[in-house]
Tab-separated table of C-alpha atoms in Angstrom:
chain	number	residue	atom	x	y	z
M	2	UNK	CA	-7.199	-3.981	23.028
M	3	UNK	CA	-10.581	-2.794	24.410
M	4	UNK	CA	-10.221	0.455	22.512
M	5	UNK	CA	-9.164	-1.206	19.179
M	6	UNK	CA	-11.800	-3.873	19.288
M	7	UNK	CA	-14.472	-1.335	20.359
M	8	UNK	CA	-13.633	0.853	17.328
M	9	UNK	CA	-13.610	-2.097	14.969
M	10	UNK	CA	-16.568	-4.113	16.206
M	11	UNK	CA	-18.475	-1.612	18.384
M	12	UNK	CA	-18.159	-1.076	22.074
M	13	UNK	CA	-21.108	-3.440	22.783
M	14	UNK	CA	-19.260	-6.327	21.013
M	15	UNK	CA	-15.587	-5.518	21.562
M	16	UNK	CA	-13.573	-6.995	24.398
M	17	UNK	CA	-13.616	-5.881	27.975
M	18	UNK	CA	-10.214	-7.095	29.006
M	19	UNK	CA	-9.915	-4.372	31.669
M	20	UNK	CA	-12.806	-5.914	33.539
M	21	UNK	CA	-12.761	-9.501	32.465
M	22	UNK	CA	-9.456	-10.797	33.803
M	23	UNK	CA	-10.247	-14.394	32.907
M	24	UNK	CA	-10.846	-13.576	29.213
M	25	UNK	CA	-7.777	-11.397	29.107
M	26	UNK	CA	-5.493	-14.158	30.461
M	27	UNK	CA	-7.026	-16.607	28.003
M	28	UNK	CA	-6.374	-14.250	25.122
M	29	UNK	CA	-2.796	-13.574	26.143
M	30	UNK	CA	-2.024	-17.234	26.448
M	31	UNK	CA	-3.668	-18.042	23.066
M	32	UNK	CA	-2.012	-15.106	21.460
M	33	UNK	CA	1.445	-16.244	22.731
M	34	UNK	CA	0.963	-19.587	20.982
M	35	UNK	CA	-0.444	-17.823	17.853
M	36	UNK	CA	2.735	-15.731	17.511
M	37	UNK	CA	4.913	-18.895	17.198
M	38	UNK	CA	2.622	-20.799	14.821
M	39	UNK	CA	2.937	-21.149	11.070
M	40	UNK	CA	0.084	-19.959	8.861
M	41	UNK	CA	-1.221	-23.467	8.487
M	42	UNK	CA	-1.196	-24.072	12.271
M	43	UNK	CA	-3.066	-20.877	12.906
M	44	UNK	CA	-5.932	-21.814	10.589
M	45	UNK	CA	-9.148	-22.321	12.528
M	46	UNK	CA	-7.359	-21.899	15.821
M	47	UNK	CA	-8.577	-20.066	18.886
M	48	UNK	CA	-7.524	-16.627	17.839
M	49	UNK	CA	-9.116	-16.954	14.380
M	50	UNK	CA	-12.351	-18.283	15.918
M	51	UNK	CA	-12.283	-15.439	18.383
M	52	UNK	CA	-12.218	-12.914	15.516
M	53	UNK	CA	-14.959	-14.767	13.600
M	54	UNK	CA	-17.191	-14.623	16.734
M	55	UNK	CA	-16.573	-10.901	16.976
M	56	UNK	CA	-17.570	-10.441	13.320
M	57	UNK	CA	-20.805	-12.408	13.708
M	58	UNK	CA	-21.682	-10.504	16.918
M	59	UNK	CA	-21.003	-7.213	15.150
M	60	UNK	CA	-23.359	-8.252	12.346
M	61	UNK	CA	-26.113	-9.038	14.765
M	62	UNK	CA	-25.459	-5.754	16.516
M	63	UNK	CA	-25.811	-3.848	13.174
M	64	UNK	CA	-29.090	-5.511	12.368
M	65	UNK	CA	-30.468	-4.839	15.831
M	66	UNK	CA	-29.527	-1.136	15.824
M	67	UNK	CA	-30.119	-0.236	12.169
M	68	UNK	CA	-33.599	1.065	12.954
M	69	UNK	CA	-32.506	3.281	15.857
M	70	UNK	CA	-32.275	6.991	15.270
M	71	UNK	CA	-28.909	7.423	17.046
M	72	UNK	CA	-26.140	5.201	18.393
M	73	UNK	CA	-26.433	7.047	21.752
M	74	UNK	CA	-29.713	5.332	22.530
M	75	UNK	CA	-27.969	2.634	24.525
M	76	UNK	CA	-24.547	4.229	25.090
M	77	UNK	CA	-22.792	1.952	22.645
M	78	UNK	CA	-20.735	2.956	19.605
M	79	UNK	CA	-21.206	1.494	16.178
M	80	UNK	CA	-18.908	-1.150	14.647
M	81	UNK	CA	-17.178	1.513	12.580
M	82	UNK	CA	-14.644	-0.542	10.668
M	83	UNK	CA	-16.764	-3.669	10.475
M	84	UNK	CA	-19.707	-1.747	9.000
M	85	UNK	CA	-17.590	0.020	6.409
M	86	UNK	CA	-15.824	-3.123	5.310
M	87	UNK	CA	-19.141	-5.124	5.140
M	88	UNK	CA	-20.773	-2.424	3.056
M	89	UNK	CA	-17.921	-2.250	0.581
M	90	UNK	CA	-18.084	-6.011	0.094
M	91	UNK	CA	-21.768	-5.863	-0.485
M	92	UNK	CA	-21.257	-3.233	-3.186
M	93	UNK	CA	-18.456	-5.213	-4.851
M	94	UNK	CA	-18.673	-8.050	-7.249
M	95	UNK	CA	-20.460	-10.724	-5.165
M	96	UNK	CA	-19.080	-13.493	-7.394
M	97	UNK	CA	-15.619	-12.612	-6.158
M	98	UNK	CA	-16.654	-13.175	-2.600
M	99	UNK	CA	-19.020	-16.085	-2.910
M	100	UNK	CA	-21.213	-17.438	-0.120
M	101	UNK	CA	-22.090	-15.740	3.137
M	102	UNK	CA	-19.664	-18.056	4.920
M	103	UNK	CA	-16.847	-16.943	2.587
M	104	UNK	CA	-17.871	-13.238	3.073
M	105	UNK	CA	-17.580	-13.710	6.932
M	106	UNK	CA	-14.192	-15.390	6.491
M	107	UNK	CA	-13.007	-12.567	4.205
M	108	UNK	CA	-14.042	-9.847	6.652
M	109	UNK	CA	-12.560	-11.859	9.638
M	110	UNK	CA	-9.245	-12.287	7.892
M	111	UNK	CA	-9.002	-8.580	7.195
M	112	UNK	CA	-10.097	-7.474	10.655
M	113	UNK	CA	-7.900	-9.842	12.523
M	114	UNK	CA	-4.961	-7.964	10.977
M	115	UNK	CA	-6.547	-4.725	12.228
M	116	UNK	CA	-7.216	-6.223	15.649
M	117	UNK	CA	-3.627	-7.490	16.162
M	118	UNK	CA	-1.980	-4.386	14.749
M	119	UNK	CA	-4.323	-2.180	16.717
M	120	UNK	CA	-3.481	-3.636	20.116
M	121	UNK	CA	0.020	-5.172	20.061
M	122	UNK	CA	2.013	-2.319	18.630
M	123	UNK	CA	0.026	0.260	20.629
M	124	UNK	CA	0.620	-1.782	23.835
M	125	UNK	CA	4.354	-1.925	23.178
M	126	UNK	CA	4.615	1.854	22.606
M	127	UNK	CA	2.605	2.629	25.731
M	128	UNK	CA	4.841	0.253	27.780
M	129	UNK	CA	7.958	2.158	26.764
M	130	UNK	CA	6.278	5.575	27.163
M	131	UNK	CA	5.417	4.660	30.754
M	132	UNK	CA	8.857	3.156	31.371
M	133	UNK	CA	10.601	6.296	30.218
M	134	UNK	CA	8.207	8.658	32.116
M	135	UNK	CA	8.812	6.551	35.259
M	136	UNK	CA	12.528	7.296	35.016
M	137	UNK	CA	11.955	11.028	34.370
M	138	UNK	CA	9.810	12.559	37.128
M	139	UNK	CA	10.797	16.016	35.866
M	140	UNK	CA	9.125	15.407	32.582
M	141	UNK	CA	6.123	13.720	34.196
M	142	UNK	CA	5.569	16.837	36.306
M	143	UNK	CA	5.759	19.152	33.306
M	144	UNK	CA	3.425	16.896	31.388
M	145	UNK	CA	0.771	16.891	34.061
M	146	UNK	CA	0.967	20.705	34.256
M	147	UNK	CA	0.497	20.854	30.433
M	148	UNK	CA	-2.516	18.468	30.583
M	149	UNK	CA	-4.254	20.369	33.428
M	150	UNK	CA	-3.629	23.733	31.902
M	151	UNK	CA	-4.740	23.081	28.328
M	152	UNK	CA	-7.537	20.383	28.356
M	153	UNK	CA	-11.075	21.278	29.070
M	154	UNK	CA	-12.644	19.238	30.514
M	155	UNK	CA	-9.628	17.774	32.147
M	156	UNK	CA	-9.197	14.024	32.407
M	157	UNK	CA	-9.055	14.276	36.188
M	158	UNK	CA	-11.028	11.409	37.744
M	159	UNK	CA	-13.523	11.701	39.292
M	160	UNK	CA	-14.522	14.837	37.379
M	161	UNK	CA	-16.870	17.518	38.545
M	162	UNK	CA	-17.123	19.237	35.088
M	163	UNK	CA	-18.489	16.437	32.997
M	164	UNK	CA	-22.219	16.739	32.428
M	165	UNK	CA	-23.270	13.643	30.511
M	166	UNK	CA	-23.369	10.336	32.211
M	167	UNK	CA	-23.942	6.753	31.071
M	168	UNK	CA	-24.865	3.616	32.972
M	169	UNK	CA	-22.006	1.169	33.358
M	170	UNK	CA	-22.680	-2.578	33.569
M	171	UNK	CA	-22.818	-2.470	37.245
M	172	UNK	CA	-25.340	0.386	37.380
M	173	UNK	CA	-22.747	3.044	38.309
M	174	UNK	CA	-22.321	6.270	36.371
M	175	UNK	CA	-19.390	6.873	34.058
M	176	UNK	CA	-18.258	10.032	32.346
M	177	UNK	CA	-18.708	10.351	28.674
M	178	UNK	CA	-17.295	13.842	28.188
M	179	UNK	CA	-13.767	14.083	26.801
M	180	UNK	CA	-11.558	16.858	25.559
M	181	UNK	CA	-11.640	17.458	21.857
M	182	UNK	CA	-9.182	15.217	19.915
M	183	UNK	CA	-7.606	18.439	18.405
M	184	UNK	CA	-6.902	19.714	21.878
M	185	UNK	CA	-5.136	16.527	22.885
M	186	UNK	CA	-3.271	16.402	19.611
M	187	UNK	CA	-2.037	19.912	19.939
M	188	UNK	CA	-0.099	19.500	23.273
M	189	UNK	CA	3.554	19.993	22.515
M	190	UNK	CA	5.115	18.011	25.403
M	191	UNK	CA	2.671	15.151	25.059
M	192	UNK	CA	3.477	14.931	21.366
M	193	UNK	CA	7.196	15.161	22.044
M	194	UNK	CA	7.122	12.350	24.515
M	195	UNK	CA	5.198	10.062	22.085
M	196	UNK	CA	7.305	10.983	19.029
M	197	UNK	CA	10.613	10.308	20.959
M	198	UNK	CA	9.345	6.958	22.195
M	199	UNK	CA	8.206	5.929	18.702
M	200	UNK	CA	11.670	6.807	17.480
M	201	UNK	CA	13.679	4.992	20.118
M	202	UNK	CA	11.375	2.058	20.865
M	203	UNK	CA	9.572	1.587	17.556
M	204	UNK	CA	7.203	-1.425	17.887
M	205	UNK	CA	8.183	-2.747	14.428
M	206	UNK	CA	11.911	-2.079	14.126
M	207	UNK	CA	12.603	-4.872	11.630
M	208	UNK	CA	13.141	-4.572	7.862
M	209	UNK	CA	10.136	-3.915	5.633
M	210	UNK	CA	11.007	-5.972	2.472
M	211	UNK	CA	9.820	-4.946	-0.996
M	212	UNK	CA	10.551	-6.690	-4.311
M	213	UNK	CA	11.712	-4.572	-7.228
M	214	UNK	CA	9.469	-4.682	-10.320
M	215	UNK	CA	10.479	-6.199	-13.710
M	216	UNK	CA	10.776	-3.747	-16.573
M	217	UNK	CA	11.870	-4.304	-20.207
M	218	UNK	CA	12.241	-0.557	-20.856
M	219	UNK	CA	13.888	0.993	-17.899
M	220	UNK	CA	16.458	0.126	-15.229
M	221	UNK	CA	15.745	0.790	-11.591
M	222	UNK	CA	17.766	3.146	-9.389
M	223	UNK	CA	17.424	3.533	-5.604
M	224	UNK	CA	19.384	6.092	-3.646
M	225	UNK	CA	22.381	6.126	-5.931
M	226	UNK	CA	22.417	2.374	-6.655
M	227	UNK	CA	21.715	1.837	-10.390
M	228	UNK	CA	20.718	-0.956	-12.772
M	229	UNK	CA	18.935	-2.960	-10.112
M	230	UNK	CA	17.173	-5.869	-11.793
M	231	UNK	CA	13.554	-6.939	-11.134
M	232	UNK	CA	12.847	-9.535	-8.489
M	233	UNK	CA	15.394	-8.223	-5.984
M	234	UNK	CA	14.258	-7.884	-2.401
M	235	UNK	CA	15.218	-4.505	-0.931
M	236	UNK	CA	14.253	-3.174	2.504
M	237	UNK	CA	14.616	-0.365	4.936
M	238	UNK	CA	14.082	-0.634	8.703
M	239	UNK	CA	12.956	1.865	11.306
M	240	UNK	CA	15.609	0.907	13.763
M	241	UNK	CA	18.405	2.152	11.520
M	242	UNK	CA	16.512	5.207	10.148
M	243	UNK	CA	15.678	6.379	13.710
M	244	UNK	CA	19.321	6.283	14.759
M	245	UNK	CA	20.838	8.446	12.099
M	246	UNK	CA	23.080	10.819	14.139
M	247	UNK	CA	22.985	13.496	11.464
M	248	UNK	CA	19.291	13.790	12.000
M	249	UNK	CA	19.017	12.673	15.650
M	250	UNK	CA	22.132	13.750	17.615
M	251	UNK	CA	22.837	11.367	20.554
M	252	UNK	CA	20.485	8.943	18.926
M	253	UNK	CA	20.412	6.235	21.649
M	254	UNK	CA	19.249	8.668	24.246
M	255	UNK	CA	15.454	9.261	24.963
M	256	UNK	CA	15.283	13.080	24.632
M	257	UNK	CA	11.763	14.510	24.123
M	258	UNK	CA	13.398	17.836	24.280
M	259	UNK	CA	14.803	17.450	20.800
M	260	UNK	CA	11.236	17.743	19.395
M	261	UNK	CA	10.551	20.859	21.430
M	262	UNK	CA	13.808	22.715	20.791
M	263	UNK	CA	13.979	22.043	17.019
M	264	UNK	CA	13.129	24.873	14.670
M	265	UNK	CA	10.431	24.235	11.948
M	266	UNK	CA	12.914	22.994	9.375
M	267	UNK	CA	14.696	20.684	11.749
M	268	UNK	CA	11.464	19.240	13.038
M	269	UNK	CA	10.226	18.578	9.493
M	270	UNK	CA	13.484	16.720	8.709
M	271	UNK	CA	13.041	14.577	11.876
M	272	UNK	CA	9.449	13.881	10.909
M	273	UNK	CA	10.658	12.767	7.486
M	274	UNK	CA	13.016	10.315	8.931
M	275	UNK	CA	10.561	8.956	11.547
M	276	UNK	CA	9.276	5.745	10.071
M	277	UNK	CA	7.194	4.374	12.966
M	278	UNK	CA	4.163	3.694	10.635
M	279	UNK	CA	6.154	3.094	7.443
M	280	UNK	CA	5.065	5.210	4.444
M	281	UNK	CA	3.575	5.143	1.062
M	282	UNK	CA	0.720	2.965	-0.187
M	283	UNK	CA	1.570	0.133	2.264
M	284	UNK	CA	1.961	2.324	5.436
M	285	UNK	CA	-0.127	1.625	8.606
M	286	UNK	CA	-3.762	2.356	7.873
M	287	UNK	CA	-4.481	3.047	11.536
M	288	UNK	CA	-1.709	5.558	12.261
M	289	UNK	CA	-3.927	8.480	13.063
M	290	UNK	CA	-6.191	6.308	15.309
M	291	UNK	CA	-3.144	4.862	17.044
M	292	UNK	CA	-1.640	8.293	17.754
M	293	UNK	CA	-4.875	9.683	19.140
M	294	UNK	CA	-5.415	6.431	21.101
M	295	UNK	CA	-2.032	6.653	22.664
M	296	UNK	CA	-2.188	10.314	23.505
M	297	UNK	CA	-5.565	9.929	25.182
M	298	UNK	CA	-4.274	7.089	27.322
M	299	UNK	CA	-1.115	8.920	28.210
M	300	UNK	CA	-3.120	12.020	29.132
M	301	UNK	CA	-5.612	10.037	31.203
M	302	UNK	CA	-2.924	8.182	33.158
M	303	UNK	CA	-0.601	11.111	33.908
M	304	UNK	CA	-3.345	13.535	34.752
M	305	UNK	CA	-4.117	11.219	37.692
M	306	UNK	CA	-1.010	9.329	38.504
M	307	UNK	CA	2.786	9.351	38.641
M	308	UNK	CA	4.523	6.067	38.077
M	309	UNK	CA	7.830	4.459	39.311
M	310	UNK	CA	9.640	1.281	38.276
M	311	UNK	CA	9.165	-1.837	40.388
M	312	UNK	CA	10.814	-4.373	38.069
M	313	UNK	CA	12.209	-3.595	34.638
M	314	UNK	CA	14.262	-6.651	34.131
M	315	UNK	CA	13.966	-7.807	30.550
M	316	UNK	CA	12.780	-4.385	29.362
M	317	UNK	CA	15.282	-4.601	26.482
M	318	UNK	CA	13.552	-4.838	23.124
M	319	UNK	CA	13.380	-8.264	21.585
M	320	UNK	CA	15.172	-8.908	18.307
M	321	UNK	CA	11.926	-9.834	16.503
M	322	UNK	CA	9.694	-8.303	13.726
M	323	UNK	CA	7.144	-6.923	16.285
M	324	UNK	CA	9.407	-6.163	19.246
M	325	UNK	CA	8.217	-5.802	22.765
M	326	UNK	CA	10.257	-6.394	25.995
M	327	UNK	CA	12.229	-9.588	25.968
M	328	UNK	CA	10.443	-10.747	29.068
M	329	UNK	CA	7.155	-9.395	27.858
M	330	UNK	CA	6.461	-7.426	31.092
M	331	UNK	CA	7.110	-4.169	32.976
M	332	UNK	CA	6.096	-3.734	36.571
M	333	UNK	CA	5.241	-0.219	37.666
M	334	UNK	CA	3.780	1.296	40.805
M	335	UNK	CA	1.046	3.952	40.313
M	336	UNK	CA	0.975	6.848	42.766
M	337	UNK	CA	-2.350	8.685	43.032
M	338	UNK	CA	-2.023	12.409	42.764
M	339	UNK	CA	-4.127	14.413	45.196
M	340	UNK	CA	-6.377	17.059	43.592
């Protein structure tokens, strides 16, 4: 959540759930209610007001920093998504947006989707990544060796190689030097662990419905089914696609090795069937950000710790559209790795 909101609204405005336990608990409680409400019940509720407040704070932040030469002046990042969306609306037909209040509501409505999609599905995926790695210390050991051998600077904390420091809120110094995104993205085992988790524990396994278009001149055919009329709801779902045994032998097993051992042609076929972010014009807009986000967190955690399961009761995936553990929890123990 902190990463997603920091990218959308700027790190000076985004949440600090890692440090603010009270706000985190308040959000989780409110979000639990939000998930069960109808659209009408959600209107003007705590979650929507929370997003409006973030939008207003991001606008103030933009106005305050617009005259600064660089965003590094105070160590905060820009509200990347908010700024781009706001600028696009300013350049669009203002009559379509209306008043300033309507503009804020329009932006908040769009960015609430980004905020929820950017934290909930990522959190679910990270939960199952850490669950599986906790059960496979052999892979965890290989992963740490890969991270330490190929990333420069490493993500070992505290680090002696980082040169640039920023003041944290409490006056302490924090590192601001990270490996290049391309270096993190290019690690084979890290990628295999993530791809296999996205396959077996996809955060949105439910059907993605589409409605066939009406046409007076041509009939519609889909995968061998012909003469489909307009107005028919059709759908595919990741849960089924990801368990095709012809593409993924032993499909119910978590096997990162399948991605490492496959030849180029086989790997391309598996990628074609992997539907973790959907596809086409309606696919997830934040897929690249999500993958980099997840890989960075995985790398940071397993450079410094191993994990073991304390309580995995209810880890089974819920039968819902966005599907986390049925008990919405996983308890792990972190074991510090000596340098």
